[in-house]
PDB file of C-alpha atoms in Angstrom:
ATOM      1  CA  MET I 545       0.084   0.188  -0.015  1.00  0.00           C
ATOM      2  CA  SER I 546       1.455   3.376  -0.806  1.00  0.00           C
ATOM      3  CA  GLU I 547       2.123   6.083   1.435  1.00  0.00           C
ATOM      4  CA  THR I 548       0.037   9.129   1.884  1.00  0.00           C
ATOM      5  CA  PRO I 549       2.022  12.038   0.270  1.00  0.00           C
ATOM      6  CA  GLU I 550       3.531  14.717   2.603  1.00  0.00           C
ATOM      7  CA  PRO I 551       0.773  17.555   3.396  1.00  0.00           C
ATOM      8  CA  PHE I 552       0.881  21.360   2.766  1.00  0.00           C
ATOM      9  CA  PHE I 553       0.354  21.767   6.566  1.00  0.00           C
ATOM     10  CA  HIS I 554       0.672  19.785   9.868  1.00  0.00           C
ATOM     11  CA  ARG I 555      -1.665  20.975  12.333  1.00  0.00           C
ATOM     12  CA  ASP I 556      -1.310  21.294  16.070  1.00  0.00           C
ATOM     13  CA  GLY I 557      -4.682  22.821  17.683  1.00  0.00           C
ATOM     14  CA  ASP I 558      -5.264  26.030  16.177  1.00  0.00           C
ATOM     15  CA  THR I 559      -1.474  26.292  14.573  1.00  0.00           C
ATOM     16  CA  TYR I 560      -0.891  25.295  10.996  1.00  0.00           C
ATOM     17  CA  THR I 561       3.043  24.501  10.363  1.00  0.00           C
ATOM     18  CA  PRO I 562       3.606  24.352   6.858  1.00  0.00           C
ATOM     19  CA  THR I 563       6.211  22.099   4.999  1.00  0.00           C
ATOM     20  CA  LEU I 564       8.458  22.215   2.240  1.00  0.00           C
ATOM     21  CA  LYS I 565       5.625  21.452   0.058  1.00  0.00           C
ATOM     22  CA  ALA I 566       3.949  24.463   0.687  1.00  0.00           C
ATOM     23  CA  ASN I 567       6.661  26.724  -0.818  1.00  0.00           C
ATOM     24  CA  GLY I 568       5.586  29.077  -3.381  1.00  0.00           C
ATOM     25  CA  TRP I 569       6.567  30.058  -6.995  1.00  0.00           C
ATOM     26  CA  TRP I 570       8.039  33.728  -6.414  1.00  0.00           C
ATOM     27  CA  ARG I 571      11.132  32.384  -4.684  1.00  0.00           C
ATOM     28  CA  GLU I 572      13.142  29.500  -4.789  1.00  0.00           C
ATOM     29  CA  THR I 573      12.547  28.609  -0.842  1.00  0.00           C
ATOM     30  CA  GLY I 574      11.134  30.402   2.343  1.00  0.00           C
ATOM     31  CA  ASN I 575       7.766  31.916   0.873  1.00  0.00           C
ATOM     32  CA  LEU I 576       4.274  30.327   1.269  1.00  0.00           C
ATOM     33  CA  HIS I 577       2.243  29.576  -1.996  1.00  0.00           C
ATOM     34  CA  ALA I 578      -1.081  31.147  -1.998  1.00  0.00           C
ATOM     35  CA  ARG I 579      -3.062  28.147  -2.976  1.00  0.00           C
ATOM     36  CA  VAL I 580      -2.337  26.571   0.601  1.00  0.00           C
ATOM     37  CA  MET I 581      -3.367  29.827   2.072  1.00  0.00           C
ATOM     38  CA  ILE I 582      -6.418  30.140   0.220  1.00  0.00           C
ATOM     39  CA  GLY I 583      -7.057  26.472   0.688  1.00  0.00           C
ATOM     40  CA  LEU I 584      -6.711  27.279   4.009  1.00  0.00           C
ATOM     41  CA  PHE I 585      -9.203  29.799   4.323  1.00  0.00           C
ATOM     42  CA  ALA I 586     -11.472  27.329   2.934  1.00  0.00           C
ATOM     43  CA  HIS I 587     -10.869  24.656   5.256  1.00  0.00           C
ATOM     44  CA  VAL I 588     -11.044  26.698   8.379  1.00  0.00           C
ATOM     45  CA  ILE I 589     -14.066  28.285   7.778  1.00  0.00           C
ATOM     46  CA  GLU I 590     -16.222  25.458   6.767  1.00  0.00           C
ATOM     47  CA  GLN I 591     -15.057  23.664   9.724  1.00  0.00           C
ATOM     48  CA  GLN I 592     -16.184  26.188  11.991  1.00  0.00           C
ATOM     49  CA  TYR I 593     -19.287  27.712  10.081  1.00  0.00           C
ATOM     50  CA  GLY I 594     -20.055  24.814   7.531  1.00  0.00           C
ATOM     51  CA  GLU I 595     -23.873  23.883   7.818  1.00  0.00           C
ATOM     52  CA  PRO I 596     -25.027  21.033   5.199  1.00  0.00           C
ATOM     53  CA  ASP I 597     -28.259  23.083   3.975  1.00  0.00           C
ATOM     54  CA  PHE I 598     -25.813  26.191   2.834  1.00  0.00           C
ATOM     55  CA  GLN I 599     -23.444  26.200  -0.025  1.00  0.00           C
ATOM     56  CA  SER I 600     -20.120  28.063   0.076  1.00  0.00           C
ATOM     57  CA  ALA I 601     -21.203  30.423  -3.114  1.00  0.00           C
ATOM     58  CA  ARG I 602     -18.531  32.602  -2.698  1.00  0.00           C
ATOM     59  CA  LEU I 603     -14.779  32.745  -1.572  1.00  0.00           C
ATOM     60  CA  THR I 604     -12.576  35.949  -2.070  1.00  0.00           C
ATOM     61  CA  ALA I 605      -8.817  36.150  -0.932  1.00  0.00           C
ATOM     62  CA  ASP I 606      -7.016  39.251  -0.773  1.00  0.00           C
ATOM     63  CA  LEU I 607      -3.252  38.277  -0.986  1.00  0.00           C
ATOM     64  CA  TYR I 608      -1.018  41.188   0.525  1.00  0.00           C
ATOM     65  CA  ARG I 609       2.067  40.064   1.658  1.00  0.00           C
ATOM     66  CA  LEU I 610       4.294  37.136   0.487  1.00  0.00           C
ATOM     67  CA  PRO I 611       4.483  35.431   3.919  1.00  0.00           C
ATOM     68  CA  ASP I 612       7.569  32.766   4.848  1.00  0.00           C
ATOM     69  CA  LEU I 613       6.953  29.355   5.799  1.00  0.00           C
ATOM     70  CA  SER I 614       6.146  30.243   9.708  1.00  0.00           C
ATOM     71  CA  PRO I 615       3.706  28.697  11.589  1.00  0.00           C
ATOM     72  CA  ILE I 616       0.330  29.724  10.856  1.00  0.00           C
ATOM     73  CA  THR I 617      -2.914  30.960  12.417  1.00  0.00           C
ATOM     74  CA  VAL I 618      -6.165  31.905  10.906  1.00  0.00           C
ATOM     75  CA  ALA I 619      -8.636  34.286  12.729  1.00  0.00           C
ATOM     76  CA  THR I 620     -12.426  34.498  11.760  1.00  0.00           C
ATOM     77  CA  ARG I 621     -15.540  36.512  12.626  1.00  0.00           C
ATOM     78  CA  LEU I 622     -19.280  35.741  11.692  1.00  0.00           C
ATOM     79  CA  VAL I 623     -20.260  39.087  10.099  1.00  0.00           C
ATOM     80  CA  ARG I 624     -23.902  38.021   9.646  1.00  0.00           C
ATOM     81  CA  GLN I 625     -25.704  34.745  10.335  1.00  0.00           C
ATOM     82  CA  GLY I 626     -29.542  35.127   8.537  1.00  0.00           C
ATOM     83  CA  GLY I 627     -31.947  32.832   7.278  1.00  0.00           C
ATOM     84  CA  ARG I 628     -30.540  32.402   4.137  1.00  0.00           C
ATOM     85  CA  ILE I 629     -27.292  34.347   3.942  1.00  0.00           C
ATOM     86  CA  LYS I 630     -24.207  33.667   6.187  1.00  0.00           C
ATOM     87  CA  LEU I 631     -21.236  35.966   5.593  1.00  0.00           C
ATOM     88  CA  ILE I 632     -17.816  35.131   7.394  1.00  0.00           C
ATOM     89  CA  GLU I 633     -14.706  37.225   7.446  1.00  0.00           C
ATOM     90  CA  ALA I 634     -10.848  35.280   8.084  1.00  0.00           C
ATOM     91  CA  GLU I 635      -7.408  36.955   8.560  1.00  0.00           C
ATOM     92  CA  LEU I 636      -4.287  34.648   7.953  1.00  0.00           C
ATOM     93  CA  PHE I 637      -1.368  35.252  10.509  1.00  0.00           C
ATOM     94  CA  SER I 638       2.185  34.255   9.094  1.00  0.00           C
ATOM     95  CA  GLY I 639       4.349  34.160  12.160  1.00  0.00           C
ATOM     96  CA  GLY I 640       1.794  36.370  13.962  1.00  0.00           C
ATOM     97  CA  VAL I 641       2.020  38.674  10.965  1.00  0.00           C
ATOM     98  CA  SER I 642      -1.159  39.376   8.841  1.00  0.00           C
ATOM     99  CA  SER I 643      -0.636  38.562   5.513  1.00  0.00           C
ATOM    100  CA  ALA I 644      -3.891  37.738   3.840  1.00  0.00           C
ATOM    101  CA  ARG I 645      -7.691  38.318   4.459  1.00  0.00           C
ATOM    102  CA  ALA I 646     -10.651  36.478   2.868  1.00  0.00           C
ATOM    103  CA  SER I 647     -14.614  36.999   2.800  1.00  0.00           C
ATOM    104  CA  CYS I 648     -16.752  33.741   2.287  1.00  0.00           C
ATOM    105  CA  GLN I 649     -20.452  33.798   1.358  1.00  0.00           C
ATOM    106  CA  LEU I 650     -22.672  30.897   2.216  1.00  0.00           C
ATOM    107  CA  LEU I 651     -26.104  30.721   0.981  1.00  0.00           C
ATOM    108  CA  ARG I 652     -28.853  28.427   1.729  1.00  0.00           C
ATOM    109  CA  ARG I 653     -29.980  25.778  -0.960  1.00  0.00           C
ATOM    110  CA  GLY I 654     -33.620  25.902  -1.727  1.00  0.00           C
ATOM    111  CA  GLN I 655     -36.514  25.379  -4.708  1.00  0.00           C
ATOM    112  CA  GLN I 656     -34.946  26.175  -8.144  1.00  0.00           C
ATOM    113  CA  PRO I 657     -37.013  28.428 -10.375  1.00  0.00           C
ATOM    114  CA  GLU I 658     -38.777  27.026 -13.068  1.00  0.00           C
ATOM    115  CA  ALA I 659     -38.416  29.473 -15.719  1.00  0.00           C
ATOM    116  CA  PRO I 660     -35.305  29.084 -18.033  1.00  0.00           C
ATOM    117  CA  VAL I 661     -32.270  31.381 -18.233  1.00  0.00           C
ATOM    118  CA  TRP I 662     -29.677  31.277 -20.567  1.00  0.00           C
ATOM    119  CA  ARG I 663     -26.597  29.605 -19.550  1.00  0.00           C
ATOM    120  CA  GLN I 664     -23.401  28.829 -21.595  1.00  0.00           C
ATOM    121  CA  ALA I 665     -22.794  25.272 -23.208  1.00  0.00           C
ATOM    122  CA  PRO I 666     -21.052  22.941 -21.067  1.00  0.00           C
ATOM    123  CA  TRP I 667     -17.766  22.427 -22.386  1.00  0.00           C
ATOM    124  CA  ASP I 668     -16.586  19.722 -24.952  1.00  0.00           C
ATOM    125  CA  ALA I 669     -13.394  18.669 -23.140  1.00  0.00           C
ATOM    126  CA  PRO I 670     -12.897  14.759 -22.731  1.00  0.00           C
ATOM    127  CA  PRO I 671     -12.734  13.261 -19.103  1.00  0.00           C
ATOM    128  CA  PRO I 672      -9.121  13.709 -17.452  1.00  0.00           C
ATOM    129  CA  GLU I 673      -8.890   9.966 -17.766  1.00  0.00           C
ATOM    130  CA  GLN I 674      -8.700  10.295 -21.346  1.00  0.00           C
ATOM    131  CA  VAL I 675      -6.449  13.295 -21.512  1.00  0.00           C
ATOM    132  CA  PRO I 676      -2.875  12.380 -21.486  1.00  0.00           C
ATOM    133  CA  PRO I 677      -0.678  14.044 -18.800  1.00  0.00           C
ATOM    134  CA  PRO I 678       1.787  16.680 -19.633  1.00  0.00           C
ATOM    135  CA  SER I 679       5.456  14.743 -20.941  1.00  0.00           C
ATOM    136  CA  LYS I 680       7.447  16.785 -18.403  1.00  0.00           C
ATOM    137  CA  PRO I 681       5.009  17.433 -15.597  1.00  0.00           C
ATOM    138  CA  PHE I 682       5.244  20.777 -13.603  1.00  0.00           C
ATOM    139  CA  THR I 683       4.919  19.880 -10.199  1.00  0.00           C
ATOM    140  CA  ASP I 684       4.489  17.126  -7.767  1.00  0.00           C
ATOM    141  CA  ARG I 685       1.972  18.948  -5.620  1.00  0.00           C
ATOM    142  CA  TRP I 686      -0.696  18.688  -8.099  1.00  0.00           C
ATOM    143  CA  GLU I 687      -1.610  16.996 -10.942  1.00  0.00           C
ATOM    144  CA  MET I 688      -2.402  18.517 -14.417  1.00  0.00           C
ATOM    145  CA  ARG I 689      -4.048  17.260 -17.897  1.00  0.00           C
ATOM    146  CA  PRO I 690      -3.861  19.798 -20.471  1.00  0.00           C
ATOM    147  CA  ILE I 691      -6.610  19.823 -22.884  1.00  0.00           C
ATOM    148  CA  LEU I 692      -4.411  20.925 -26.028  1.00  0.00           C
ATOM    149  CA  PRO I 693      -5.383  21.058 -29.998  1.00  0.00           C
ATOM    150  CA  PRO I 694      -4.738  18.225 -31.900  1.00  0.00           C
ATOM    151  CA  GLY I 695      -0.803  17.850 -32.712  1.00  0.00           C
ATOM    152  CA  LEU I 696       0.052  20.543 -30.299  1.00  0.00           C
ATOM    153  CA  VAL I 697       2.638  19.164 -27.792  1.00  0.00           C
ATOM    154  CA  VAL I 698       3.980  21.070 -24.732  1.00  0.00           C
ATOM    155  CA  ALA I 699       5.746  20.784 -21.482  1.00  0.00           C
ATOM    156  CA  ASN I 700       2.690  21.894 -19.409  1.00  0.00           C
ATOM    157  CA  ASP I 701      -0.551  23.886 -20.231  1.00  0.00           C
ATOM    158  CA  LEU I 702       1.348  27.286 -19.079  1.00  0.00           C
ATOM    159  CA  ARG I 703       3.226  26.854 -22.684  1.00  0.00           C
ATOM    160  CA  ALA I 704       0.098  26.273 -24.589  1.00  0.00           C
ATOM    161  CA  PRO I 705      -1.431  29.172 -26.742  1.00  0.00           C
ATOM    162  CA  GLY I 706      -4.887  30.339 -25.229  1.00  0.00           C
ATOM    163  CA  PRO I 707      -7.210  30.375 -24.451  1.00  0.00           C
ATOM    164  CA  ARG I 708      -6.169  27.389 -21.916  1.00  0.00           C
ATOM    165  CA  ARG I 709      -7.877  24.389 -20.711  1.00  0.00           C
ATOM    166  CA  THR I 710      -6.894  21.900 -18.500  1.00  0.00           C
ATOM    167  CA  TRP I 711      -8.260  19.535 -15.576  1.00  0.00           C
ATOM    168  CA  LEU I 712      -6.142  19.916 -12.256  1.00  0.00           C
ATOM    169  CA  ARG I 713      -6.789  17.672  -8.837  1.00  0.00           C
ATOM    170  CA  GLU I 714      -4.688  17.593  -5.776  1.00  0.00           C
ATOM    171  CA  VAL I 715      -2.396  14.792  -4.969  1.00  0.00           C
ATOM    172  CA  ARG I 716      -1.293  15.346  -1.687  1.00  0.00           C
ATOM    173  CA  PRO I 717      -3.371  16.413   1.662  1.00  0.00           C
ATOM    174  CA  LEU I 718      -3.868  20.028   2.674  1.00  0.00           C
ATOM    175  CA  VAL I 719      -3.578  19.228   6.465  1.00  0.00           C
ATOM    176  CA  GLY I 720      -1.807  16.157   7.652  1.00  0.00           C
ATOM    177  CA  GLY I 721      -4.870  13.789   9.118  1.00  0.00           C
ATOM    178  CA  GLU I 722      -7.784  15.972   7.564  1.00  0.00           C
ATOM    179  CA  PRO I 723      -9.181  14.821   4.396  1.00  0.00           C
ATOM    180  CA  PHE I 724     -10.702  17.288   1.640  1.00  0.00           C
ATOM    181  CA  THR I 725     -14.184  18.543   1.387  1.00  0.00           C
ATOM    182  CA  PRO I 726     -15.589  19.388  -2.132  1.00  0.00           C
ATOM    183  CA  PHE I 727     -15.268  22.951  -0.951  1.00  0.00           C
ATOM    184  CA  SER I 728     -11.958  23.044   0.250  1.00  0.00           C
ATOM    185  CA  ARG I 729     -10.713  21.031  -2.696  1.00  0.00           C
ATOM    186  CA  VAL I 730     -11.830  23.356  -5.225  1.00  0.00           C
ATOM    187  CA  ALA I 731     -10.448  26.335  -3.018  1.00  0.00           C
ATOM    188  CA  THR I 732      -6.961  24.951  -2.838  1.00  0.00           C
ATOM    189  CA  GLY I 733      -6.892  24.637  -6.481  1.00  0.00           C
ATOM    190  CA  VAL I 734      -8.218  27.963  -7.749  1.00  0.00           C
ATOM    191  CA  ASP I 735      -5.198  30.142  -7.031  1.00  0.00           C
ATOM    192  CA  TYR I 736      -4.218  28.576 -10.437  1.00  0.00           C
ATOM    193  CA  THR I 737      -6.665  31.040 -12.046  1.00  0.00           C
ATOM    194  CA  SER I 738      -3.735  33.529 -12.355  1.00  0.00           C
ATOM    195  CA  PRO I 739      -1.127  31.486 -14.079  1.00  0.00           C
ATOM    196  CA  ILE I 740      -3.729  29.908 -16.513  1.00  0.00           C
ATOM    197  CA  ALA I 741      -5.035  33.063 -17.372  1.00  0.00           C
ATOM    198  CA  ASN I 742      -2.339  35.585 -17.525  1.00  0.00           C
ATOM    199  CA  GLY I 743       0.842  33.649 -18.311  1.00  0.00           C
ATOM    200  CA  ALA I 744       2.397  34.003 -21.402  1.00  0.00           C
ATOM    201  CA  GLU I 745       4.005  31.129 -23.710  1.00  0.00           C
ATOM    202  CA  THR I 746       6.921  32.310 -22.466  1.00  0.00           C
ATOM    203  CA  GLY I 747       6.271  32.154 -18.484  1.00  0.00           C
ATOM    204  CA  LEU I 748       4.501  33.428 -15.867  1.00  0.00           C
ATOM    205  CA  ASP I 749       5.070  37.462 -15.514  1.00  0.00           C
ATOM    206  CA  PHE I 750       2.286  38.435 -13.206  1.00  0.00           C
ATOM    207  CA  ILE I 751       1.518  37.435  -9.531  1.00  0.00           C
ATOM    208  CA  ASN I 752      -1.873  37.906  -8.528  1.00  0.00           C
ATOM    209  CA  SER I 753      -2.732  39.895  -5.469  1.00  0.00           C
ATOM    210  CA  ASP I 754      -6.561  38.365  -5.048  1.00  0.00           C
ATOM    211  CA  VAL I 755      -8.648  35.190  -5.941  1.00  0.00           C
ATOM    212  CA  THR I 756     -12.492  35.096  -6.164  1.00  0.00           C
ATOM    213  CA  LEU I 757     -14.344  31.952  -6.334  1.00  0.00           C
ATOM    214  CA  TYR I 758     -17.881  31.468  -7.213  1.00  0.00           C
ATOM    215  CA  LEU I 759     -19.785  28.043  -6.948  1.00  0.00           C
ATOM    216  CA  HIS I 760     -23.268  27.673  -7.878  1.00  0.00           C
ATOM    217  CA  ARG I 761     -23.027  23.990  -6.510  1.00  0.00           C
ATOM    218  CA  GLN I 762     -20.522  21.599  -4.938  1.00  0.00           C
ATOM    219  CA  PRO I 763     -18.017  19.871  -7.031  1.00  0.00           C
ATOM    220  CA  VAL I 764     -17.945  16.302  -7.591  1.00  0.00           C
ATOM    221  CA  GLY I 765     -15.042  14.032  -7.761  1.00  0.00           C
ATOM    222  CA  GLU I 766     -11.284  14.873  -7.459  1.00  0.00           C
ATOM    223  CA  TRP I 767     -10.879  16.932 -10.847  1.00  0.00           C
ATOM    224  CA  ILE I 768     -11.634  20.396 -11.417  1.00  0.00           C
ATOM    225  CA  GLY I 769     -11.576  22.045 -14.899  1.00  0.00           C
ATOM    226  CA  TYR I 770     -10.056  25.249 -15.868  1.00  0.00           C
ATOM    227  CA  GLU I 771     -11.235  26.937 -18.801  1.00  0.00           C
ATOM    228  CA  VAL I 772      -9.807  30.680 -19.402  1.00  0.00           C
ATOM    229  CA  ALA I 773     -12.586  33.018 -20.384  1.00  0.00           C
ATOM    230  CA  ASP I 774     -10.808  35.949 -20.562  1.00  0.00           C
ATOM    231  CA  HIS I 775      -7.356  37.902 -19.864  1.00  0.00           C
ATOM    232  CA  GLN I 776      -6.574  41.505 -20.214  1.00  0.00           C
ATOM    233  CA  SER I 777      -3.666  43.809 -19.222  1.00  0.00           C
ATOM    234  CA  ALA I 778      -2.194  47.230 -19.130  1.00  0.00           C
ATOM    235  CA  GLU I 779       0.696  48.965 -17.532  1.00  0.00           C
ATOM    236  CA  GLY I 780       1.385  46.049 -15.318  1.00  0.00           C
ATOM    237  CA  ILE I 781      -2.073  44.930 -14.063  1.00  0.00           C
ATOM    238  CA  ALA I 782      -3.978  42.036 -15.394  1.00  0.00           C
ATOM    239  CA  VAL I 783      -7.110  40.506 -14.699  1.00  0.00           C
ATOM    240  CA  GLY I 784      -8.282  36.692 -15.653  1.00  0.00           C
ATOM    241  CA  HIS I 785     -11.380  35.119 -15.739  1.00  0.00           C
ATOM    242  CA  CYS I 786     -12.080  31.121 -15.756  1.00  0.00           C
ATOM    243  CA  ARG I 787     -14.927  28.970 -16.144  1.00  0.00           C
ATOM    244  CA  LEU I 788     -14.643  25.979 -13.093  1.00  0.00           C
ATOM    245  CA  HIS I 789     -16.071  22.693 -14.420  1.00  0.00           C
ATOM    246  CA  ASP I 790     -16.370  18.786 -12.795  1.00  0.00           C
ATOM    247  CA  VAL I 791     -17.139  15.736 -14.598  1.00  0.00           C
ATOM    248  CA  GLN I 792     -20.621  16.526 -14.442  1.00  0.00           C
ATOM    249  CA  GLY I 793     -20.791  19.733 -15.882  1.00  0.00           C
ATOM    250  CA  PRO I 794     -20.062  23.476 -14.979  1.00  0.00           C
ATOM    251  CA  VAL I 795     -19.646  24.433 -11.078  1.00  0.00           C
ATOM    252  CA  GLY I 796     -19.150  28.252 -11.039  1.00  0.00           C
ATOM    253  CA  PHE I 797     -16.076  30.625 -12.084  1.00  0.00           C
ATOM    254  CA  SER I 798     -12.967  32.269 -10.924  1.00  0.00           C
ATOM    255  CA  SER I 799     -11.298  35.604 -11.259  1.00  0.00           C
ATOM    256  CA  CYS I 800      -8.143  37.497  -9.878  1.00  0.00           C
ATOM    257  CA  ALA I 801      -6.207  40.707 -10.465  1.00  0.00           C
ATOM    258  CA  ALA I 802      -2.482  40.632 -10.799  1.00  0.00           C
ATOM    259  CA  LEU I 803       0.615  42.951 -10.969  1.00  0.00           C
ATOM    260  CA  ALA I 804       3.479  42.251 -13.034  1.00  0.00           C
ATOM    261  CA  GLN I 805       6.457  40.505 -11.272  1.00  0.00           C
ATOM    262  CA  LYS I 806       9.553  38.487 -12.076  1.00  0.00           C
ATOM    263  CA  ARG I 807      10.828  35.454 -10.175  1.00  0.00           C
ATOM    264  CA  ARG I 808      13.312  36.188  -7.523  1.00  0.00           C
TER     265      ARG I 808
END
C-alpha cells in the first residue's frame, strides 16, 4: 500500500505549520504558496461555520503579503448569520504577521425556479482519464491534464497558446490527517486561475493579488476543469477569468487581479 503524500500543513491545535511542499513559485525557498493559503481559508471557515443546507457560494482572498514558512493561524469572524445568507471574514497570520484576508458567503439551498435562463453550454473537453499527462510534469504538488489542440505538444499547459483548458486535481493533503471536502479541494486549486489565465507562452510574469471563487453547486470528484474565459492587462496590471467544471458539468467561475512580477 502506497504511503500518504506529505501534506502542505501539519496541525497542532489552531496552529498550522507549513511543510516544504507549501513553498511558493516566486522565490526558490522560504515563501508560502498562495494556493495553500486560499485552501486553508476554506478549510477553517468550513470547519467552523459550514452547515449541510448552505452552499459556499463565494470565497474571496486578498493576498497582500508574501509570507515565509512560519507557523500559521487563522482568525475568523461571523459578520452575518441570517436565515438564508451567512457571511464570514477571516485573516491569516504568518509568524504573527497579517498576510492575507478572506470573505466567504454561504447561501442556503432552496427551490430552483422553473423559468429557464440562458446559460453557456458546458465545455466539450474529454474526461480527465482520456487526457494524457504532460510529457514533463510541472510539479509533484498537484496533477494537471492540459487539453491541447490536436497535434500540439507542450511541456505543460502554461506554454500552450490561449485560451487554455486543463483538468487539475490535488495529489497531497492540505492538512495532515484531515481529508479534503469538495469546497476545500476546489479552493486549494483556485489560485491556478492566475497562471492559466495570465501566463504568457514564455512563462508567468504576473503575481495575483487576489482570487475570487464562485460556486453554484459543490464539485463532484477529484478533478476540476479550468477554461480560460478572458485575460486583459495594461500598465503592469492584469485581470483573468476562468470557467470551472467537474466531470458532471459547470460548477462556477474564478477570477483574479495581478501585478507584473519577475521571479526571484
